[in-house]
Coordinates of C-alpha atoms in Angstrom, one line a residue:
Chain A
M1100 CA -0.1 -0.1 -0.1
S1101 CA 1.8 2.9 -1.3
E1102 CA 1.1 6.7 -0.7
K1103 CA 2.2 9.4 -2.9
Y1104 CA 3.1 12.8 -1.8
T1105 CA 3.5 15.9 -4.0
I1106 CA 5.9 18.5 -2.5
E1107 CA 5.7 21.8 -4.1
V1108 CA 8.7 24.1 -3.7
K1109 CA 8.0 27.8 -4.3
K1110 CA 11.0 29.7 -5.2
R1111 CA 10.9 33.1 -3.9
P1112 CA 10.7 35.7 -6.6
W1113 CA 13.8 38.0 -7.2
Y1114 CA 11.8 41.2 -6.2
E1115 CA 11.2 39.6 -2.7
W1116 CA 14.9 39.2 -2.2
L1117 CA 15.4 42.8 -3.4
L1118 CA 12.8 44.0 -0.8
W1119 CA 14.4 42.0 2.0
A1120 CA 17.9 43.4 1.0
L1121 CA 16.4 47.0 1.0
W1122 CA 14.7 46.2 4.4
L1123 CA 18.1 45.2 5.7
L1124 CA 19.9 48.1 4.4
V1125 CA 17.4 50.6 5.9
S1126 CA 17.5 48.8 9.1
L1127 CA 21.2 49.1 9.3
F1128 CA 21.3 52.7 8.2
T1129 CA 18.7 53.4 11.0
L1130 CA 20.8 51.5 13.6
Q1131 CA 23.9 53.4 12.7
N1132 CA 22.2 56.6 13.0
A1133 CA 20.6 55.6 16.2
V1134 CA 23.8 54.5 17.9
A1135 CA 25.7 57.5 16.5
S1136 CA 23.2 59.9 17.5
G1137 CA 23.6 58.8 21.0
T1138 CA 27.4 59.4 20.8
E1139 CA 26.7 62.7 19.2
L1140 CA 24.6 63.7 22.5
E1141 CA 21.6 64.1 20.4
P1142 CA 19.0 62.4 22.5
R1143 CA 15.9 63.3 20.6
A1144 CA 17.4 62.2 17.2
A1145 CA 18.6 59.0 19.0
T1146 CA 15.2 58.2 20.3
I1147 CA 13.6 58.8 16.8
F1148 CA 16.1 56.6 15.0
W1149 CA 15.7 53.8 17.8
I1150 CA 12.0 53.9 17.5
V1151 CA 12.2 53.7 13.6
F1152 CA 14.7 50.8 13.9
V1153 CA 12.6 48.9 16.3
I1154 CA 9.4 49.3 14.1
L1155 CA 11.5 48.2 11.1
V1156 CA 12.8 45.1 12.9
L1157 CA 9.5 44.2 14.4
G1158 CA 7.7 44.8 11.0
G1159 CA 10.3 42.6 9.3
G1160 CA 10.0 39.9 11.9
I1161 CA 6.2 39.9 11.5
V1162 CA 6.3 39.7 7.7
W1163 CA 8.8 37.0 8.0
Y1164 CA 6.7 35.0 10.4
I1165 CA 3.5 35.3 8.4
R1166 CA 5.2 34.3 5.1
R1167 CA 7.6 31.7 6.5
D1168 CA 5.6 28.7 5.4
N1169 CA 4.4 30.1 2.0
Chain B
M600 CA 12.6 19.5 22.1
E601 CA 12.4 18.2 18.6
G602 CA 10.2 21.2 17.8
N603 CA 12.8 23.5 19.3
K604 CA 15.6 21.8 17.2
K605 CA 13.5 22.5 14.0
R606 CA 12.9 26.1 14.6
L607 CA 16.8 26.8 14.5
S608 CA 17.3 25.5 10.9
R609 CA 20.4 26.1 9.1
R610 CA 18.9 28.7 7.2
D611 CA 17.7 30.5 10.3
F612 CA 21.2 30.2 11.8
F613 CA 22.7 31.9 8.9
R614 CA 20.1 34.7 9.0
L615 CA 20.6 35.4 12.4
A616 CA 24.4 35.4 12.1
G617 CA 24.0 37.7 9.1
I618 CA 21.9 40.2 11.2
G619 CA 24.3 39.9 14.2
I620 CA 27.4 40.5 11.9
G621 CA 25.4 43.4 10.2
S622 CA 24.5 45.0 13.5
A623 CA 28.1 44.6 14.9
A624 CA 29.4 46.3 11.7
V625 CA 27.0 49.1 12.2
V626 CA 27.7 49.5 15.9
S627 CA 31.6 49.7 15.0
A628 CA 30.9 52.1 12.3
A629 CA 29.2 54.5 14.9
K630 CA 32.7 56.0 15.0
P631 CA 33.1 58.7 12.4
M632 CA 32.6 57.6 8.8
A633 CA 35.0 58.6 6.1
N634 CA 35.6 62.3 6.5
P635 CA 34.2 64.4 3.7
S636 CA 37.6 65.9 3.3
D637 CA 39.4 62.7 3.5
F638 CA 41.9 64.1 6.1
K639 CA 42.8 60.7 7.6
G640 CA 46.1 59.2 6.8
G641 CA 47.3 58.2 3.4
T642 CA 48.9 60.4 0.9
F643 CA 47.6 63.4 -1.1
S644 CA 46.1 62.2 -4.3
D645 CA 46.1 65.8 -5.6
P646 CA 49.5 67.2 -6.6
A647 CA 48.5 70.5 -4.7
G648 CA 47.3 68.6 -1.7
R649 CA 43.7 69.3 -2.2
P650 CA 41.5 67.1 -0.1
N651 CA 39.2 64.6 -1.6
R652 CA 35.7 66.3 -1.1
P653 CA 32.3 64.7 -1.1
W654 CA 31.0 64.3 -4.8
W655 CA 28.3 66.8 -4.1
V656 CA 30.9 69.7 -3.5
K657 CA 31.5 70.9 -7.0
T658 CA 34.2 73.5 -8.0
V659 CA 32.8 76.4 -10.0
D660 CA 34.2 79.3 -11.8
E661 CA 32.2 81.9 -10.2
P662 CA 31.2 81.7 -6.4
T663 CA 27.7 81.2 -5.6
T664 CA 27.5 84.9 -4.1
E665 CA 27.3 87.2 -7.0
I666 CA 29.9 89.9 -7.0
D667 CA 30.0 93.2 -8.9
W668 CA 33.6 94.0 -8.7
D669 CA 33.0 97.5 -10.3
V670 CA 30.9 98.5 -7.2
M671 CA 33.1 96.8 -4.6
E672 CA 35.8 98.9 -2.9
R673 CA 38.3 98.3 -0.4
Y674 CA 36.9 98.4 3.0
N675 CA 37.7 100.7 6.1
E676 CA 37.9 98.1 8.8
R677 CA 38.7 100.8 11.4
T678 CA 35.6 103.0 11.0
G679 CA 33.3 100.5 9.2
T680 CA 33.0 97.6 11.4
V681 CA 31.1 97.5 14.6
R682 CA 34.1 95.8 16.3
G683 CA 36.1 98.3 18.4
P684 CA 35.8 102.0 17.9
G685 CA 33.4 101.6 14.8
M686 CA 30.5 100.9 16.9
A687 CA 30.6 104.4 18.3
G688 CA 30.2 105.7 14.8
Y689 CA 26.9 104.2 14.4
V690 CA 25.4 104.5 18.0
G691 CA 27.4 107.2 19.5
D692 CA 29.9 107.1 22.4
D693 CA 27.3 107.4 25.0
E694 CA 25.4 104.4 23.9
V695 CA 28.6 102.5 23.7
D696 CA 29.5 103.5 27.3
R697 CA 25.9 102.5 28.4
L698 CA 26.1 99.1 26.7
S699 CA 29.6 98.5 28.3
D700 CA 28.3 99.4 31.7
V701 CA 25.3 97.0 31.4
A702 CA 27.5 94.3 30.2
K703 CA 29.8 94.7 33.2
Q704 CA 26.8 94.9 35.8
N705 CA 25.2 91.7 34.1
E706 CA 28.5 90.0 34.2
K707 CA 29.1 90.4 37.8
Q708 CA 25.5 89.8 38.8
R709 CA 25.3 86.6 36.9
M710 CA 28.4 85.3 38.5
L711 CA 27.0 86.1 41.9
D712 CA 23.8 84.5 41.0
D713 CA 25.5 81.5 39.6
V714 CA 23.6 81.6 36.4
D715 CA 24.5 78.6 34.2
G716 CA 27.1 79.2 31.6
Y717 CA 27.9 82.6 33.2
T718 CA 29.6 81.4 36.5
L719 CA 33.0 82.3 37.6
K720 CA 34.5 79.0 36.1
D721 CA 32.8 79.9 32.8
Q722 CA 34.2 83.3 32.7
A723 CA 37.5 82.0 34.0
L724 CA 37.7 79.4 31.1
K725 CA 36.8 82.2 28.6
S726 CA 39.6 84.5 29.9
S727 CA 42.1 81.5 29.9
H728 CA 42.8 81.4 26.2
V729 CA 46.0 83.3 25.5
G730 CA 47.8 83.5 22.3
V731 CA 51.3 84.1 21.1
G732 CA 50.4 87.6 19.6
R733 CA 49.7 88.6 16.1
S734 CA 52.0 90.7 13.8
F735 CA 51.9 91.6 10.1
L736 CA 55.4 90.5 9.5
G737 CA 55.6 87.6 12.0
P738 CA 57.9 86.7 14.8
Q739 CA 60.9 86.6 12.4
K740 CA 62.8 84.3 14.6
A741 CA 63.2 81.3 12.5
K742 CA 66.5 80.8 10.5
T743 CA 66.2 81.8 6.9
P744 CA 67.8 79.8 4.1
E745 CA 70.4 82.7 3.9
D746 CA 71.2 82.1 7.7
R747 CA 71.8 78.6 6.9
G748 CA 73.9 79.1 4.0
V749 CA 71.7 77.3 1.6
P750 CA 69.4 78.5 -1.5
K751 CA 65.7 79.1 -0.6
W752 CA 63.2 76.3 -1.4
E753 CA 62.1 76.0 -4.9
G754 CA 59.3 74.0 -6.2
S755 CA 56.2 74.2 -8.5
P756 CA 53.1 75.9 -7.4
E757 CA 51.5 72.7 -6.8
E758 CA 54.2 71.4 -4.6
A759 CA 54.3 74.7 -2.7
A760 CA 50.6 74.4 -2.0
R761 CA 50.9 70.8 -0.9
I762 CA 53.6 71.5 1.6
I763 CA 51.9 74.5 3.0
R764 CA 48.8 72.4 3.4
A765 CA 50.7 69.5 5.1
A766 CA 52.4 71.9 7.5
M767 CA 49.2 73.8 8.3
R768 CA 47.2 70.7 9.0
H769 CA 50.0 69.8 11.2
M770 CA 49.8 73.1 12.8
G771 CA 46.0 72.6 13.5
A772 CA 44.4 74.2 10.7
S773 CA 41.2 72.4 9.7
S774 CA 41.2 73.3 6.0
V775 CA 43.5 75.2 3.8
G776 CA 42.8 77.0 0.5
F777 CA 44.6 79.4 -1.8
M778 CA 43.5 82.4 -3.8
E779 CA 45.4 85.0 -5.8
L780 CA 45.1 88.6 -5.6
D781 CA 44.3 90.6 -8.9
D782 CA 42.8 93.9 -9.6
N783 CA 39.4 92.6 -8.4
T784 CA 40.2 90.4 -5.6
R785 CA 42.5 93.1 -4.0
K786 CA 39.3 94.7 -3.0
L787 CA 38.9 92.1 -0.5
V788 CA 42.0 93.5 1.2
Y789 CA 41.2 96.3 3.7
G790 CA 42.1 99.7 2.7
V791 CA 42.4 100.5 6.4
D792 CA 43.4 98.0 9.2
P793 CA 41.4 97.7 12.4
D794 CA 44.1 99.8 14.1
G795 CA 43.8 102.6 11.5
K796 CA 47.0 101.7 9.5
D797 CA 46.7 101.9 5.7
V798 CA 47.3 98.8 3.8
I799 CA 49.1 99.6 0.7
F800 CA 50.3 97.6 -2.2
T801 CA 53.8 98.6 -3.4
D802 CA 56.3 97.5 -6.0
D803 CA 58.9 97.3 -3.2
P804 CA 59.6 93.5 -2.9
I805 CA 60.0 93.5 0.7
A806 CA 57.2 94.1 3.1
E807 CA 57.3 96.8 5.5
E808 CA 55.3 98.3 8.4
T809 CA 55.5 101.9 9.4
E810 CA 53.6 103.9 12.0
D811 CA 50.8 104.6 9.6
A812 CA 50.9 101.9 6.9
R813 CA 51.5 98.3 6.2
M814 CA 53.2 97.8 2.8
V815 CA 52.3 94.6 0.9
P816 CA 54.6 93.8 -2.1
N817 CA 52.8 93.1 -5.3
A818 CA 54.7 89.9 -5.4
A819 CA 52.9 88.7 -2.3
K820 CA 49.8 88.1 -4.2
Y821 CA 49.0 84.7 -3.0
V822 CA 46.5 84.3 -0.1
I823 CA 46.6 81.5 2.2
V824 CA 43.1 81.0 3.7
Y825 CA 42.6 78.6 6.5
T826 CA 39.9 77.7 9.0
V827 CA 40.1 76.6 12.7
Q828 CA 37.3 74.6 13.9
M829 CA 35.2 75.3 17.0
S830 CA 33.5 72.9 19.3
T831 CA 29.8 72.2 18.1
E832 CA 29.0 70.7 21.6
T833 CA 30.2 73.8 23.3
M834 CA 28.6 76.3 21.0
R835 CA 25.2 74.7 21.6
R836 CA 25.3 76.4 25.1
A837 CA 25.1 79.8 23.3
P838 CA 24.6 82.6 24.2
T839 CA 26.9 82.2 27.2
P840 CA 30.7 82.9 28.1
L841 CA 30.9 79.1 28.1
A842 CA 29.8 78.8 24.6
S843 CA 31.6 81.9 23.3
Q844 CA 34.9 80.7 24.6
T845 CA 35.2 78.1 21.8
T846 CA 35.3 81.2 19.6
T847 CA 38.1 82.7 21.6
L848 CA 40.0 79.5 21.6
A849 CA 39.6 79.2 17.9
Y850 CA 40.9 82.8 17.5
K851 CA 43.9 82.0 19.7
R852 CA 44.7 78.6 18.0
G853 CA 44.5 80.5 14.6
E854 CA 47.0 83.1 16.1
T855 CA 49.5 80.4 17.0
I856 CA 49.1 78.9 13.5
Q857 CA 49.6 82.2 11.9
A858 CA 53.0 82.7 13.6
S859 CA 54.0 79.2 12.8
L860 CA 53.1 79.7 9.1
Q861 CA 54.9 83.0 9.1
E862 CA 58.0 81.2 10.6
F863 CA 57.7 78.2 8.2
L864 CA 57.6 80.3 5.0
R865 CA 60.5 82.5 6.5
G866 CA 62.4 79.2 6.9
L867 CA 61.6 78.5 3.1
G868 CA 63.0 81.9 2.0
Y869 CA 59.6 83.5 1.6
Q870 CA 57.6 86.3 3.1
C871 CA 54.4 85.6 4.9
L872 CA 52.3 88.7 5.8
A873 CA 49.2 88.2 8.0
E874 CA 46.8 89.6 10.5
S875 CA 48.2 92.4 13.0
S876 CA 45.1 91.8 15.0
T877 CA 42.0 89.5 15.0
N878 CA 40.2 89.8 11.6
A879 CA 42.8 92.2 10.2
L880 CA 44.2 92.4 6.7
G881 CA 41.1 91.4 4.8
I882 CA 37.5 90.2 4.6
A883 CA 38.0 86.5 5.7
P884 CA 34.7 84.9 4.6
A885 CA 35.0 86.5 1.2
M886 CA 38.6 85.2 0.7
A887 CA 37.5 81.8 2.0
V888 CA 34.9 81.7 -0.6
M889 CA 37.3 82.6 -3.5
A890 CA 39.6 79.9 -2.1
G891 CA 37.0 77.4 -2.2
L892 CA 36.6 76.7 1.4
G893 CA 32.9 77.2 1.7
E894 CA 30.0 79.4 0.5
M895 CA 28.3 82.5 2.0
S896 CA 25.2 82.1 3.7
R897 CA 22.3 83.6 5.5
L898 CA 24.5 84.3 8.5
N899 CA 26.4 86.5 6.3
R900 CA 29.3 84.3 7.3
L901 CA 31.2 81.3 5.8
I902 CA 29.6 77.8 5.9
T903 CA 31.9 75.0 4.8
P904 CA 30.7 71.6 3.6
E905 CA 32.6 69.8 6.2
F906 CA 32.2 71.9 9.4
G907 CA 29.2 74.0 8.6
P908 CA 29.7 77.4 10.1
M909 CA 31.7 76.1 13.0
V910 CA 35.0 77.6 12.0
R911 CA 37.0 80.8 12.3
V912 CA 38.6 81.9 9.1
F913 CA 42.2 83.5 8.8
K914 CA 44.3 84.7 6.0
A915 CA 48.0 85.4 5.1
F916 CA 49.8 86.7 2.0
T917 CA 52.9 85.1 0.6
D918 CA 55.2 85.8 -2.4
L919 CA 55.7 81.9 -2.7
P920 CA 53.8 81.0 -5.8
V921 CA 51.0 78.4 -5.0
A922 CA 48.4 76.6 -7.0
V923 CA 45.3 78.4 -6.3
D924 CA 41.8 77.0 -5.7
K925 CA 38.4 77.6 -7.3
P926 CA 35.2 78.5 -5.5
I927 CA 32.8 75.7 -4.7
D928 CA 29.0 75.0 -4.9
A929 CA 27.7 72.5 -2.3
G930 CA 24.2 73.8 -2.5
I931 CA 24.7 75.8 0.8
M932 CA 23.5 79.4 -0.4
E933 CA 20.6 77.5 -2.1
F934 CA 19.7 75.8 1.0
C935 CA 19.8 79.1 3.0
K936 CA 17.2 80.6 0.9
R937 CA 14.6 78.2 2.2
C938 CA 15.8 77.3 5.6
K939 CA 15.9 80.6 7.6
K940 CA 16.4 78.8 10.8
C941 CA 19.1 81.1 12.0
A942 CA 17.1 84.3 11.2
E943 CA 14.2 82.8 13.2
A944 CA 16.5 81.9 16.2
C945 CA 18.2 85.2 16.2
P946 CA 17.1 86.9 19.4
S947 CA 17.9 90.3 18.1
E948 CA 16.3 89.8 14.7
S949 CA 19.3 90.8 13.1
L950 CA 19.5 88.4 10.3
S951 CA 17.7 88.7 7.1
F952 CA 14.3 87.0 6.4
E953 CA 14.5 87.8 2.7
D954 CA 13.8 85.0 0.4
E955 CA 16.7 86.0 -2.0
P956 CA 20.0 87.7 -1.4
T957 CA 20.1 91.3 -2.2
W958 CA 22.6 94.0 -3.3
E959 CA 21.1 96.4 -0.8
T960 CA 23.3 96.6 2.3
R961 CA 21.9 97.2 5.7
G962 CA 24.5 99.8 6.8
G963 CA 28.1 100.8 6.6
W964 CA 29.2 97.6 8.3
N965 CA 28.4 95.8 5.2
N966 CA 30.6 96.1 2.1
P967 CA 28.6 96.9 -1.0
G968 CA 29.3 94.9 -4.4
H969 CA 28.1 91.5 -3.5
K970 CA 24.6 89.9 -3.3
A971 CA 24.1 88.5 0.1
Y972 CA 21.9 88.2 3.2
F973 CA 22.9 91.4 5.0
E974 CA 22.7 91.5 8.8
D975 CA 22.0 94.3 11.1
A976 CA 25.4 94.3 12.9
V977 CA 24.5 97.1 15.3
T978 CA 21.4 95.4 16.8
C979 CA 23.6 92.0 17.0
R980 CA 26.4 93.6 18.7
A981 CA 23.9 95.6 21.1
F982 CA 22.3 92.4 22.1
W983 CA 25.8 90.9 22.9
R984 CA 26.3 93.7 25.3
E985 CA 22.9 94.2 26.7
Q986 CA 21.4 90.9 26.8
A987 CA 23.9 87.9 26.2
G988 CA 26.8 89.6 28.1
T989 CA 29.0 87.9 25.6
N990 CA 29.3 86.9 22.0
C991 CA 26.3 85.4 20.9
G992 CA 26.6 82.6 18.4
I993 CA 23.1 81.2 18.5
C994 CA 23.0 81.4 14.6
F995 CA 26.0 79.2 14.4
A996 CA 24.6 76.7 16.9
V997 CA 21.1 76.2 15.2
C998 CA 22.4 76.1 11.6
P999 CA 21.4 72.8 10.0
F1000 CA 25.1 72.5 8.7
T1001 CA 26.4 72.5 12.2
K1002 CA 26.4 68.9 12.7
K1003 CA 28.9 66.3 14.1
D1004 CA 30.3 63.7 12.0
K1005 CA 29.3 60.3 13.5
A1006 CA 25.9 59.8 12.2
W1007 CA 25.5 58.9 8.5
V1008 CA 22.5 60.8 7.9
H1009 CA 24.2 64.0 8.1
E1010 CA 26.2 63.3 4.9
W1011 CA 23.1 62.0 3.2
V1012 CA 21.1 65.1 4.0
K1013 CA 24.0 67.4 2.8
A1014 CA 24.3 65.5 -0.4
G1015 CA 20.4 65.7 -0.8
A1016 CA 20.5 69.4 -0.1
S1017 CA 23.2 69.9 -2.7
T1018 CA 21.6 67.8 -5.4
A1019 CA 17.8 68.2 -4.8
P1020 CA 17.1 71.7 -3.5
V1021 CA 13.3 70.9 -3.9
L1022 CA 13.9 68.8 -0.6
D1023 CA 15.4 71.7 1.3
S1024 CA 12.2 72.8 3.2
F1025 CA 11.7 69.0 4.2
F1026 CA 15.2 68.8 5.6
R1027 CA 14.8 72.0 7.6
S1028 CA 11.6 70.5 9.0
M1029 CA 13.3 67.3 9.9
D1030 CA 16.2 69.1 11.4
D1031 CA 13.6 70.7 13.9
A1032 CA 11.7 67.5 14.5
F1033 CA 15.0 65.7 15.3
G1034 CA 15.9 68.2 18.0
Y1035 CA 19.0 69.6 16.3
G1036 CA 20.3 73.0 17.4
T1037 CA 18.5 73.1 20.7
Q1038 CA 20.2 74.8 23.5
A1039 CA 22.0 72.4 26.0
N1040 CA 22.5 72.8 29.6
S1041 CA 25.7 74.7 30.4
E1042 CA 26.4 73.2 33.7
E1043 CA 26.2 69.8 32.1
W1044 CA 29.1 70.7 29.9
W1045 CA 31.4 70.4 32.9
S1046 CA 30.7 66.8 33.2
L1047 CA 31.3 66.0 29.5
D1048 CA 34.4 63.9 28.6
L1049 CA 34.8 65.9 25.2
P1050 CA 37.7 65.3 22.8
E1051 CA 40.7 67.6 22.4
Y1052 CA 39.5 71.3 22.0
G1053 CA 36.1 70.0 22.3
I1054 CA 36.0 69.4 18.6
D1055 CA 33.8 66.6 17.3
S1056 CA 35.6 65.6 14.4
N1057 CA 37.6 62.6 12.9
Q1058 CA 40.6 64.6 12.5
P1059 CA 43.4 62.2 13.4
V1060 CA 44.3 64.2 16.5
M1061 CA 40.8 63.4 17.7
E1062 CA 41.0 59.6 17.2
A1063 CA 42.7 58.7 20.4

């Protein structure tokens, strides 16, 4: 008694990789500015950059989590 | 347990590792990024030692400040300026005396009241900066080639510019540029120096100073213009004596550099004629513009692409032929048209709110013949005396070009302002939103572990 399984492998399209690369670059840029603004003694700028960075990371994480099995 | 193992797949591991490495790279990059002037290490790539400036700083044939050389005349710094005795010419001796009295009373009362930035320790720091003294002809103590029994130094104009740049950077100059005096640019040299001595060009090859005049040989037509950086972190305490002492310090450092430069050129076998007193000899911002160090601005002062307005500017003449520089366009003057942050912050409302620069001067303290944002120097100076009790500097502190050099965003914004003026208003709004230019607590300054001279820069000397 044999059972047949069909495994469908969906390759991510190129533009999705591009979007993730863009997300990574923007996140790194924001992180650099957050850390550097702290050392520049610019607390408000640092806070804004940290908030943006956290939103970017959380947003990226959520998107990745939702799409991880697709 | 099985489920946990599955979650950390190889793909996830590499992803996490990538993020970790990237983050580490960013954190380590929090130290200053590549300096726009590429001052760090290496060798000069340009034969004249010109620094590698950012791509958005363009050299141009004509400065971004329009000049009508036919209208411009050599300026009388003795009577024209509001510095020193010139102020009395505009407001009268009685008002000058009154302002001085108010300033003295305020200074004492603020010290007694322990007002932040005005305390005895702030005043003591401001009074502590002493220089080596300035003179037109220089100390003249260094051995000349003749003294050493060797011929004077010879080299191409490019070589000369390069070794002067190298020497002056070593002496502490932030940036160095060169311009040449011709029939037009001679008009940037004062007709009368601050002490009342005439500045006269002469065919005599040797410079001379008499009781009434300073004689500049026509051969000494090369102008060395240099900047000395001020402390951004200190200036953001303006207007206080604590903040203004970074100005004093920069002037004193400039004084020392001047004497060293004069002796260096003497040692090479050439003359170097410089400022006999602070801001003497010629119009420093104008010469800096012609030498490509920066652009004029709404402050009616120099703004450099690298350090913003946070510099003091100095000049010296030499008969050593050097390769001269061209003016630059970094989008600074264009940005000033839309920004107006300095004018809004100016407590005495002395800065121009005009949308466009104008040929119309505001008073005798301005030199006609160039299109600029002219300021009301009398109300500015009166505010110093009556209210601030010291040099002000708020306009320097709030300028969006006054930025430290650690966060990458600053370079991006400067590049954006230079190439896409349509974004200037947005950049100005963001500058406010991010809290740049807000006044900082003066007492806190005394707890800061600031770098040498309080300068936030990636100059090699700061990278301890």
